[in-house]
CSV table of C-alpha atoms in Angstrom, one decimal:
chain,number,residue,atom,x,y,z
A,1106,MET,CA,47.3,17.1,-37.3
A,1107,ALA,CA,46.8,17.9,-33.6
A,1108,LYS,CA,45.6,21.4,-33.5
A,1109,ILE,CA,42.7,19.5,-35.6
A,1110,GLN,CA,41.8,17.4,-33.0
A,1111,LYS,CA,42.0,19.6,-30.0
A,1112,ILE,CA,39.6,21.6,-32.7
A,1113,ASN,CA,37.8,18.8,-32.2
A,1114,VAL,CA,38.0,18.2,-28.9
A,1115,LYS,CA,36.5,21.6,-27.9
A,1116,SER,CA,33.8,21.4,-30.5
A,1117,ILE,CA,32.1,18.4,-28.9
A,1118,ASP,CA,32.9,19.6,-25.5
A,1119,GLU,CA,30.8,23.3,-27.1
A,1120,ILE,CA,28.1,20.6,-27.9
A,1121,ARG,CA,28.0,19.2,-25.0
A,1122,GLU,CA,27.5,22.2,-22.4
A,1123,GLU,CA,24.8,23.4,-24.8
A,1124,MET,CA,23.2,19.8,-24.7
A,1125,ILE,CA,23.6,19.6,-20.5
A,1126,GLU,CA,22.2,24.3,-20.4
A,1127,THR,CA,19.4,22.3,-23.0
A,1128,VAL,CA,18.2,19.4,-20.8
A,1129,THR,CA,18.9,21.5,-17.6
A,1130,SER,CA,16.4,23.7,-18.7
A,1131,SER,CA,13.6,21.3,-19.8
A,1132,LYS,CA,14.0,19.5,-17.0
A,1133,SER,CA,13.0,22.8,-14.5
A,1134,ASP,CA,9.8,23.7,-16.7
A,1135,ILE,CA,8.5,19.7,-17.1
A,1136,PHE,CA,9.1,20.1,-12.7
A,1137,GLN,CA,7.3,23.6,-12.6
A,1138,ILE,CA,4.6,21.6,-15.0
A,1139,SER,CA,4.4,18.9,-12.4
A,1140,GLU,CA,4.7,21.1,-9.6
A,1141,GLN,CA,1.6,23.3,-10.4
A,1142,CYS,CA,-0.6,19.8,-12.0
A,1143,ARG,CA,0.2,18.3,-8.7
A,1144,LYS,CA,-1.2,21.7,-6.7
A,1145,ASP,CA,-4.3,21.4,-8.8
A,1146,TYR,CA,-4.9,17.9,-8.2
A,1147,ASP,CA,-5.0,19.1,-4.3
A,1148,ASN,CA,-7.1,21.7,-4.8
A,1149,MET,CA,-9.0,19.4,-6.7
A,1150,THR,CA,-9.4,17.0,-4.5
A,1151,ASN,CA,-10.6,19.5,-1.6
A,1152,GLU,CA,-13.4,20.8,-4.1
A,1153,LEU,CA,-14.3,16.5,-5.6
A,1154,ARG,CA,-15.1,16.8,-1.0
A,1155,THR,CA,-16.6,19.2,-0.8
A,1156,ILE,CA,-19.0,18.6,-3.6
A,1157,ARG,CA,-19.6,15.2,-2.2
A,1158,GLU,CA,-20.2,15.9,1.1
A,1159,MET,CA,-22.8,18.7,-0.7
A,1160,MET,CA,-24.5,16.2,-2.0
A,1161,VAL,CA,-25.3,14.3,1.2
A,1162,LYS,CA,-27.0,17.2,2.8
A,1163,LEU,CA,-28.7,17.8,-0.9
A,1164,ILE,CA,-30.1,14.1,-1.4
A,1165,ALA,CA,-31.2,14.2,2.5
A,1166,GLU,CA,-33.1,17.4,1.9
A,1167,GLU,CA,-34.3,16.3,-1.7
A,1168,GLU,CA,-35.8,13.2,0.6
A,1169,ARG,CA,-37.2,15.6,3.0
A,1170,LEU,CA,-39.2,18.4,0.5
A,1171,GLU,CA,-40.3,15.2,-1.5
A,1172,GLU,CA,-41.9,13.7,1.8
A,1173,GLN,CA,-43.3,17.5,2.3
A,1174,VAL,CA,-45.3,17.9,-1.2
A,1175,LEU,CA,-47.0,14.7,-1.1
A,1176,LYS,CA,-48.7,15.6,1.8
A,1177,ALA,CA,-48.9,19.1,0.4
A,1178,ARG,CA,-50.4,17.1,-2.2
A,1179,LEU,CA,-52.7,14.8,0.3
A,1180,LYS,CA,-54.1,17.9,1.7
A,1181,LEU,CA,-54.9,19.7,-1.8
A,1182,SER,CA,-56.8,16.2,-2.4
A,1183,GLU,CA,-58.9,16.4,0.6
A,1184,LEU,CA,-59.4,20.4,0.2
A,1185,SER,CA,-60.4,19.5,-3.2
A,1186,MET,CA,-63.4,16.5,-2.0
A,1187,ASN,CA,-64.4,19.2,1.2
A,1188,PHE,CA,-63.9,22.5,-0.9
A,1189,LYS,CA,-66.9,23.8,1.4
A,1190,ASP,CA,-65.5,22.7,5.0
A,1191,TYR,CA,-62.6,25.4,4.1
A,1192,THR,CA,-62.3,28.9,4.1
A,1193,GLU,CA,-60.5,30.5,1.1
A,1194,VAL,CA,-58.0,32.0,3.0
A,1195,GLU,CA,-57.1,28.2,3.7
A,1196,VAL,CA,-57.8,27.1,0.5
A,1197,ARG,CA,-55.2,29.9,-0.6
A,1198,GLU,CA,-52.4,28.9,1.8
A,1199,ALA,CA,-52.8,25.1,1.1
A,1200,TYR,CA,-51.8,26.2,-2.4
A,1201,GLU,CA,-49.7,28.6,-2.2
A,1202,LYS,CA,-47.3,25.8,0.6
A,1203,ALA,CA,-47.2,23.2,-2.2
A,1204,HIS,CA,-46.9,25.3,-5.1
A,1205,GLN,CA,-43.6,26.9,-2.8
A,1206,LEU,CA,-42.5,23.1,-1.8
A,1207,GLN,CA,-42.8,22.1,-5.8
A,1208,MET,CA,-39.7,24.9,-6.6
A,1209,ASP,CA,-37.8,24.0,-3.6
A,1210,LEU,CA,-38.0,21.1,-5.1
A,1211,SER,CA,-37.2,21.7,-8.3
A,1212,ILE,CA,-34.2,24.4,-7.7
A,1213,ASN,CA,-32.7,20.9,-5.2
A,1214,TRP,CA,-33.5,19.1,-8.0
A,1215,GLN,CA,-31.5,21.5,-11.1
A,1216,TYR,CA,-28.7,22.3,-7.9
A,1217,LYS,CA,-28.0,18.9,-7.7
A,1218,LYS,CA,-27.6,17.9,-11.5
A,1219,GLN,CA,-25.2,20.6,-11.3
A,1220,LEU,CA,-23.0,19.5,-8.7
A,1221,LEU,CA,-23.3,15.9,-10.3
A,1222,ASP,CA,-22.3,17.3,-14.2
A,1223,LYS,CA,-19.7,19.1,-12.1
A,1224,ARG,CA,-18.5,16.0,-9.9
A,1225,ALA,CA,-18.2,14.3,-13.2
A,1226,ASP,CA,-15.7,16.9,-14.8
A,1227,LEU,CA,-13.6,17.1,-12.1
A,1228,GLU,CA,-13.4,12.7,-12.1
A,1229,ARG,CA,-12.3,13.3,-15.5
A,1230,ARG,CA,-9.7,16.5,-15.4
A,1231,LEU,CA,-8.5,14.2,-12.3
A,1232,LEU,CA,-7.5,11.3,-13.8
A,1233,GLY,CA,-6.4,13.3,-16.3
A,1234,LEU,CA,-3.6,15.1,-13.9
A,1235,ASP,CA,-3.1,11.7,-13.3
A,1236,GLU,CA,-1.7,10.6,-15.6
A,1237,THR,CA,0.0,14.4,-16.6
A,1238,ILE,CA,1.8,13.7,-13.3
A,1239,ASP,CA,2.9,10.1,-13.7
A,1240,ARG,CA,4.5,11.3,-17.3
A,1241,ALA,CA,6.1,13.8,-16.0
A,1242,ASP,CA,7.6,12.1,-12.8
A,1243,GLN,CA,8.7,9.7,-16.1
A,1244,LEU,CA,10.1,12.6,-18.0
A,1245,ILE,CA,12.1,13.8,-15.3
A,1246,SER,CA,13.7,10.5,-14.2
A,1247,GLN,CA,14.8,10.0,-17.6
A,1248,ILE,CA,16.0,13.2,-18.0
A,1249,SER,CA,18.2,13.2,-14.9
A,1250,VAL,CA,19.6,9.6,-16.7
A,1251,VAL,CA,20.8,11.8,-19.6
A,1252,MET,CA,22.2,14.3,-17.3
A,1253,ASN,CA,24.1,12.5,-15.4
A,1254,TYR,CA,25.9,9.8,-18.3
A,1255,LEU,CA,26.2,14.0,-19.7
A,1256,MET,CA,27.9,15.2,-16.4
A,1257,SER,CA,29.8,12.3,-15.5
A,1258,ASP,CA,33.4,11.7,-16.1
A,1259,LEU,CA,33.5,8.6,-17.6
A,1260,LYS,CA,37.8,8.3,-18.2
A,1261,LEU,CA,38.3,6.4,-14.9
A,1262,MET,CA,36.1,3.7,-15.3
A,1263,GLY,CA,38.2,3.4,-18.7
A,1264,GLU,CA,40.8,1.3,-17.0
A,1265,GLU,CA,38.9,-1.1,-15.7
A,1266,LEU,CA,36.3,-1.8,-18.7
A,1267,GLN,CA,38.1,-2.9,-22.1
A,1268,ASN,CA,35.7,-1.4,-24.1
A,1269,ALA,CA,33.3,1.1,-25.1
A,1270,LYS,CA,30.0,-0.7,-25.0
A,1271,ALA,CA,30.9,-2.1,-21.6
A,1272,LYS,CA,31.8,1.1,-20.0
A,1273,GLN,CA,28.6,2.8,-20.8
A,1274,ASP,CA,26.4,0.0,-19.9
A,1275,PHE,CA,27.9,-0.2,-16.6
A,1276,GLY,CA,27.6,4.2,-15.7
A,1277,LEU,CA,24.6,3.9,-17.7
A,1278,LYS,CA,23.3,0.7,-15.0
A,1279,ILE,CA,24.7,2.5,-11.7
A,1280,ILE,CA,22.6,6.2,-12.7
A,1281,GLU,CA,19.5,4.3,-13.5
A,1282,ALA,CA,19.6,2.2,-10.4
A,1283,GLN,CA,20.8,6.3,-8.3
A,1284,GLU,CA,17.6,7.7,-10.4
A,1285,GLU,CA,15.3,4.9,-9.0
A,1286,GLU,CA,16.3,4.6,-5.8
A,1287,ARG,CA,15.4,9.0,-5.9
A,1288,LYS,CA,11.9,8.5,-7.5
A,1289,ARG,CA,11.2,5.3,-5.0
A,1290,LEU,CA,12.1,7.6,-2.1
A,1291,SER,CA,10.5,11.0,-3.5
A,1292,ARG,CA,7.2,8.3,-4.0
A,1293,ASP,CA,7.0,7.5,-0.6
A,1294,ILE,CA,7.5,11.0,1.0
A,1295,HIS,CA,4.9,12.2,-1.3
A,1296,ASP,CA,2.5,9.5,-0.6
A,1297,GLY,CA,3.9,9.2,3.3
A,1298,PRO,CA,4.8,12.1,5.1
A,1299,ALA,CA,4.2,15.1,2.9
A,1300,GLN,CA,0.0,13.8,2.4
A,1301,MET,CA,-0.4,12.7,6.2
A,1302,LEU,CA,1.7,16.5,6.8
A,1303,ALA,CA,-0.9,18.2,3.8
A,1304,ASN,CA,-4.1,16.4,6.3
A,1305,VAL,CA,-2.3,17.4,9.2
A,1306,ILE,CA,-2.8,21.3,8.2
A,1307,MET,CA,-6.1,21.3,6.8
A,1308,ARG,CA,-7.5,19.6,9.7
A,1309,SER,CA,-5.6,22.3,12.6
A,1310,ASP,CA,-7.9,24.8,10.2
A,1311,LEU,CA,-11.3,22.3,11.2
A,1312,VAL,CA,-10.0,22.4,14.9
A,1313,ASP,CA,-10.8,25.8,15.4
A,1314,ARG,CA,-13.8,25.9,13.5
A,1315,VAL,CA,-15.3,22.9,15.7
A,1316,TYR,CA,-13.5,24.9,18.8
A,1317,ARG,CA,-15.9,28.2,17.5
A,1318,GLU,CA,-19.3,26.0,16.9
A,1319,GLN,CA,-19.5,23.0,18.7
A,1320,GLY,CA,-17.3,24.0,21.8
A,1321,PRO,CA,-14.6,22.5,23.3
A,1322,GLU,CA,-15.4,19.2,23.7
A,1323,GLU,CA,-15.6,18.1,20.1
A,1324,ALA,CA,-12.6,20.7,19.8
A,1325,PHE,CA,-10.9,18.5,22.3
A,1326,LYS,CA,-11.9,14.5,20.7
A,1327,GLU,CA,-10.6,16.4,16.9
A,1328,ILE,CA,-7.3,17.6,19.3
A,1329,GLY,CA,-6.8,13.4,19.8
A,1330,SER,CA,-7.6,13.0,15.9
A,1331,PHE,CA,-4.9,15.1,15.6
A,1332,LYS,CA,-2.0,13.5,17.0
A,1333,LYS,CA,-2.8,10.6,15.7
A,1334,MET,CA,-2.2,12.1,12.1
A,1335,VAL,CA,1.5,13.3,14.1
A,1336,ARG,CA,2.3,10.2,15.1
A,1337,ALA,CA,1.4,8.2,12.0
A,1338,ALA,CA,3.7,10.9,9.9
A,1339,LEU,CA,6.8,10.8,12.4
A,1340,TYR,CA,6.3,6.7,11.9
A,1341,GLU,CA,6.2,7.2,8.3
A,1342,VAL,CA,9.7,9.6,7.9
A,1343,ARG,CA,11.6,7.3,10.2
A,1344,ARG,CA,10.5,4.1,8.7
A,1345,ILE,CA,12.1,6.4,5.5
A,1346,ILE,CA,15.2,7.0,6.9
A,1347,TYR,CA,14.8,3.3,8.6
A,1348,ASP,CA,14.7,1.7,5.2
A,1349,LEU,CA,17.7,4.2,3.9
A,1350,ARG,CA,20.4,3.7,6.1
A,1351,PRO,CA,19.6,1.5,10.2
A,1352,MET,CA,21.5,3.2,12.2
A,1353,ALA,CA,21.6,0.2,14.2
A,1354,LEU,CA,23.7,-1.7,11.6
A,1355,ASP,CA,26.6,0.0,13.1
A,1356,ASP,CA,25.2,-0.4,16.7
A,1357,LEU,CA,23.8,-3.6,17.1
A,1358,GLY,CA,25.3,-5.4,14.4
A,1359,LEU,CA,23.3,-7.6,11.2
A,1360,VAL,CA,21.3,-9.8,13.8
A,1361,PRO,CA,19.8,-7.3,15.9
A,1362,THR,CA,19.5,-4.9,12.9
A,1363,LEU,CA,17.7,-7.9,11.0
A,1364,ARG,CA,15.5,-9.0,14.0
A,1365,LYS,CA,13.7,-5.3,14.3
A,1366,TYR,CA,13.5,-4.5,10.4
A,1367,LEU,CA,11.8,-7.1,9.5
A,1368,GLN,CA,9.6,-6.5,12.7
A,1369,THR,CA,9.0,-3.3,11.4
A,1370,ILE,CA,8.4,-4.6,7.6
A,1371,GLU,CA,5.3,-6.6,9.8
A,1372,GLU,CA,4.1,-3.6,11.7
A,1373,TYR,CA,3.6,-1.8,8.9
A,1374,HIS,CA,2.2,-4.4,6.4
A,1375,ASN,CA,-0.2,-6.0,8.8
A,1376,LYS,CA,-1.3,-8.2,6.5
A,1377,SER,CA,1.3,-10.0,5.7
A,1378,LYS,CA,3.5,-12.7,8.6
A,1379,ILE,CA,7.6,-12.9,8.8
A,1380,GLU,CA,9.2,-15.2,10.3
A,1381,PHE,CA,12.8,-14.5,11.3
A,1382,THR,CA,14.7,-17.8,12.9
A,1383,ASN,CA,19.0,-16.8,13.8
A,1384,ILE,CA,20.7,-20.5,13.8
A,1385,GLY,CA,24.5,-20.8,15.0
A,1386,LEU,CA,27.0,-18.0,16.4
A,1387,GLU,CA,26.0,-14.5,16.0
A,1388,ARG,CA,29.0,-12.3,15.9
A,1389,ARG,CA,29.6,-9.2,14.2
A,1390,LEU,CA,30.9,-8.7,10.3
A,1391,PRO,CA,33.4,-6.5,8.3
A,1392,VAL,CA,31.0,-3.6,7.5
A,1393,LYS,CA,31.1,-3.9,4.1
A,1394,TYR,CA,28.9,-7.8,4.8
A,1395,GLU,CA,26.9,-6.5,6.7
A,1396,VAL,CA,25.6,-4.0,4.8
A,1397,ALA,CA,25.3,-5.5,1.9
A,1398,LEU,CA,23.7,-8.8,3.4
A,1399,PHE,CA,21.3,-6.4,5.0
A,1400,ARG,CA,20.3,-5.2,1.6
A,1401,LEU,CA,20.0,-8.3,-0.1
A,1402,ILE,CA,17.5,-9.5,2.9
A,1403,GLN,CA,15.7,-6.5,2.7
A,1404,GLU,CA,15.6,-6.7,-1.0
A,1405,SER,CA,14.5,-10.3,-1.6
A,1406,VAL,CA,11.6,-8.8,1.3
A,1407,GLN,CA,10.7,-6.4,-0.7
A,1408,ASN,CA,10.7,-7.7,-3.9
A,1409,ALA,CA,8.3,-10.8,-1.8
A,1410,LEU,CA,6.0,-8.3,-1.1
A,1411,LYS,CA,5.7,-5.9,-3.4
A,1412,HIS,CA,6.0,-8.1,-6.3
A,1413,ALA,CA,4.7,-11.4,-5.4
A,1414,ASN,CA,1.8,-9.9,-2.8
A,1415,ALA,CA,3.4,-12.6,-0.6
A,1416,CYS,CA,1.2,-12.5,3.0
A,1417,GLY,CA,3.9,-14.8,4.3
A,1418,ILE,CA,7.9,-14.8,4.3
A,1419,HIS,CA,10.8,-16.8,6.1
A,1420,VAL,CA,13.9,-15.5,7.2
A,1421,ARG,CA,16.2,-18.2,8.1
A,1422,LEU,CA,20.1,-17.0,9.2
A,1423,GLU,CA,22.5,-18.9,9.8
A,1424,MET,CA,26.5,-18.2,10.9
A,1425,THR,CA,29.4,-20.8,11.0
A,1426,LYS,CA,33.1,-19.8,11.7
A,1427,ASN,CA,33.7,-19.9,8.2
A,1428,GLU,CA,31.0,-19.2,5.9
A,1429,LEU,CA,26.8,-17.8,6.3
A,1430,THR,CA,23.5,-18.9,5.0
A,1431,VAL,CA,20.8,-16.9,4.2
A,1432,LEU,CA,17.7,-18.2,2.9
A,1433,ILE,CA,14.0,-15.9,2.5
A,1434,LYS,CA,11.2,-18.3,1.3
A,1435,ASP,CA,7.5,-16.4,0.4
A,1436,ASN,CA,4.0,-17.6,-0.6
A,1437,GLY,CA,3.8,-15.1,-3.3
A,1438,ALA,CA,2.6,-15.3,-6.9
A,1439,GLY,CA,6.4,-16.6,-7.8
A,1440,PHE,CA,7.6,-15.8,-11.6
A,1441,ASP,CA,9.3,-18.3,-14.1
A,1442,THR,CA,13.0,-17.8,-13.1
A,1443,THR,CA,14.0,-18.8,-17.6
A,1444,GLN,CA,11.9,-16.1,-18.6
A,1445,LYS,CA,14.1,-13.2,-18.9
A,1446,LYS,CA,11.9,-9.6,-17.7
A,1447,PRO,CA,13.1,-6.3,-18.0
A,1448,GLU,CA,12.5,-5.5,-14.2
A,1449,SER,CA,15.1,-8.5,-13.8
A,1450,PHE,CA,17.6,-5.8,-13.1
A,1451,GLY,CA,16.8,-5.9,-9.2
A,1452,ILE,CA,18.2,-9.8,-9.9
A,1453,ILE,CA,21.3,-8.4,-11.9
A,1454,GLY,CA,22.7,-6.2,-8.7
A,1455,MET,CA,21.8,-8.7,-5.6
A,1456,ARG,CA,24.3,-11.1,-8.1
A,1457,GLU,CA,26.6,-8.4,-8.2
A,1458,ARG,CA,26.5,-7.9,-4.7
A,1459,VAL,CA,27.3,-11.7,-3.5
A,1460,GLU,CA,30.1,-10.9,-6.5
A,1461,LEU,CA,31.3,-8.5,-4.8
A,1462,LEU,CA,31.8,-10.6,-1.4
A,1463,GLU,CA,33.0,-13.7,-3.4
A,1464,GLY,CA,30.3,-15.7,-2.6
A,1465,ASN,CA,27.4,-17.4,-4.4
A,1466,ILE,CA,23.3,-16.8,-4.5
A,1467,ALA,CA,20.2,-18.9,-6.2
A,1468,PHE,CA,16.6,-18.8,-6.9
A,1469,GLU,CA,14.0,-21.3,-6.9
A,1470,SER,CA,11.1,-20.3,-7.8
A,1471,LYS,CA,7.5,-21.5,-10.3
A,1472,ILE,CA,4.0,-18.9,-11.0
A,1473,GLY,CA,2.0,-19.3,-8.1
A,1474,LYS,CA,4.0,-21.6,-6.0
A,1475,GLY,CA,5.9,-19.2,-3.4
A,1476,THR,CA,10.1,-17.8,-4.5
A,1477,SER,CA,13.1,-19.0,-2.3
A,1478,VAL,CA,16.2,-16.6,-2.6
A,1479,PHE,CA,19.2,-18.9,-1.4
A,1480,ILE,CA,22.6,-16.8,-0.4
A,1481,VAL,CA,25.7,-18.3,0.8
A,1482,VAL,CA,28.8,-15.9,1.8
A,1483,PRO,CA,32.5,-16.7,2.7
A,1484,ILE,CA,33.0,-15.0,6.9
A,1485,PRO,CA,36.8,-14.0,5.9
A,1486,ALA,CA,38.8,-14.5,8.8
């Protein structure tokens, strides 16, 4: 009987390995498709930009030609009325010039129509590529969840979780949170530094061309713009690193790090006003408390900016000898606290963080009236 059980376990492991191999291969294929789509998207975007620049020139040329054609027609009208006053050569040249201008205008129209058709086609294809890239990113994220679940050893969790259902839910929740964070980081890097550096490369080629065609003065202007783009890219990289783990948290503690973080976020979201008030004691806490409280406030502020579109946020922190109280209040869209939504996982995660600190958290919100988050955590002696 024991032998049969061993064979079954081995068969399950073999099936599991085959599934992992298949899923890994599929993930790689989807990633390649996604990368190719991104390259095609960037190339088409550049082509579309070129077409738009050409359209501007064509429209200007069209206006010039139409003006010239009108003058030529007026000239022909004058010739026909005073035919005897002009030589045969002058008449022929006037007709040939009018004909040539009309031909040039017709060619301009045809070329403009071709560019308009091509622009419309590129815009349709870009829309399709954008949808494909989003779908590929979603699939990669979902496949990563499956992969991590297949490869994770959930036996260690079995001692702490009483049944298989709870064990499965807990494991998937952790994996989903990890994948969501990776996806957010990937999106931040792609939309921020990666895009900026791509523009830097394009502008570096432009500097060389401007120097050759327009001289050093114009080239220096482009270099100035070039430097601004590099500084902006560096700022984005530092912001992302700061969001991952503020180094000042280890060196300075919770309050100075919060003050700096909120100031940085306010500068980045220049349309939002963020106020920070610290009352009472200002002292260092155990590392796990400082990290957890920083993440809770960070999550609340990001939710207010990203989901509630708040333009005003107030963070109030009060520390006494025995407990720490935090209030994060915004004037955003608010939400119905009685309605459970799929995206409430963020709130669940915040509750779990506070429970680990043996504290309490409460949410007050009304649609159109903003949201208030109250956190109370006991401070260890």
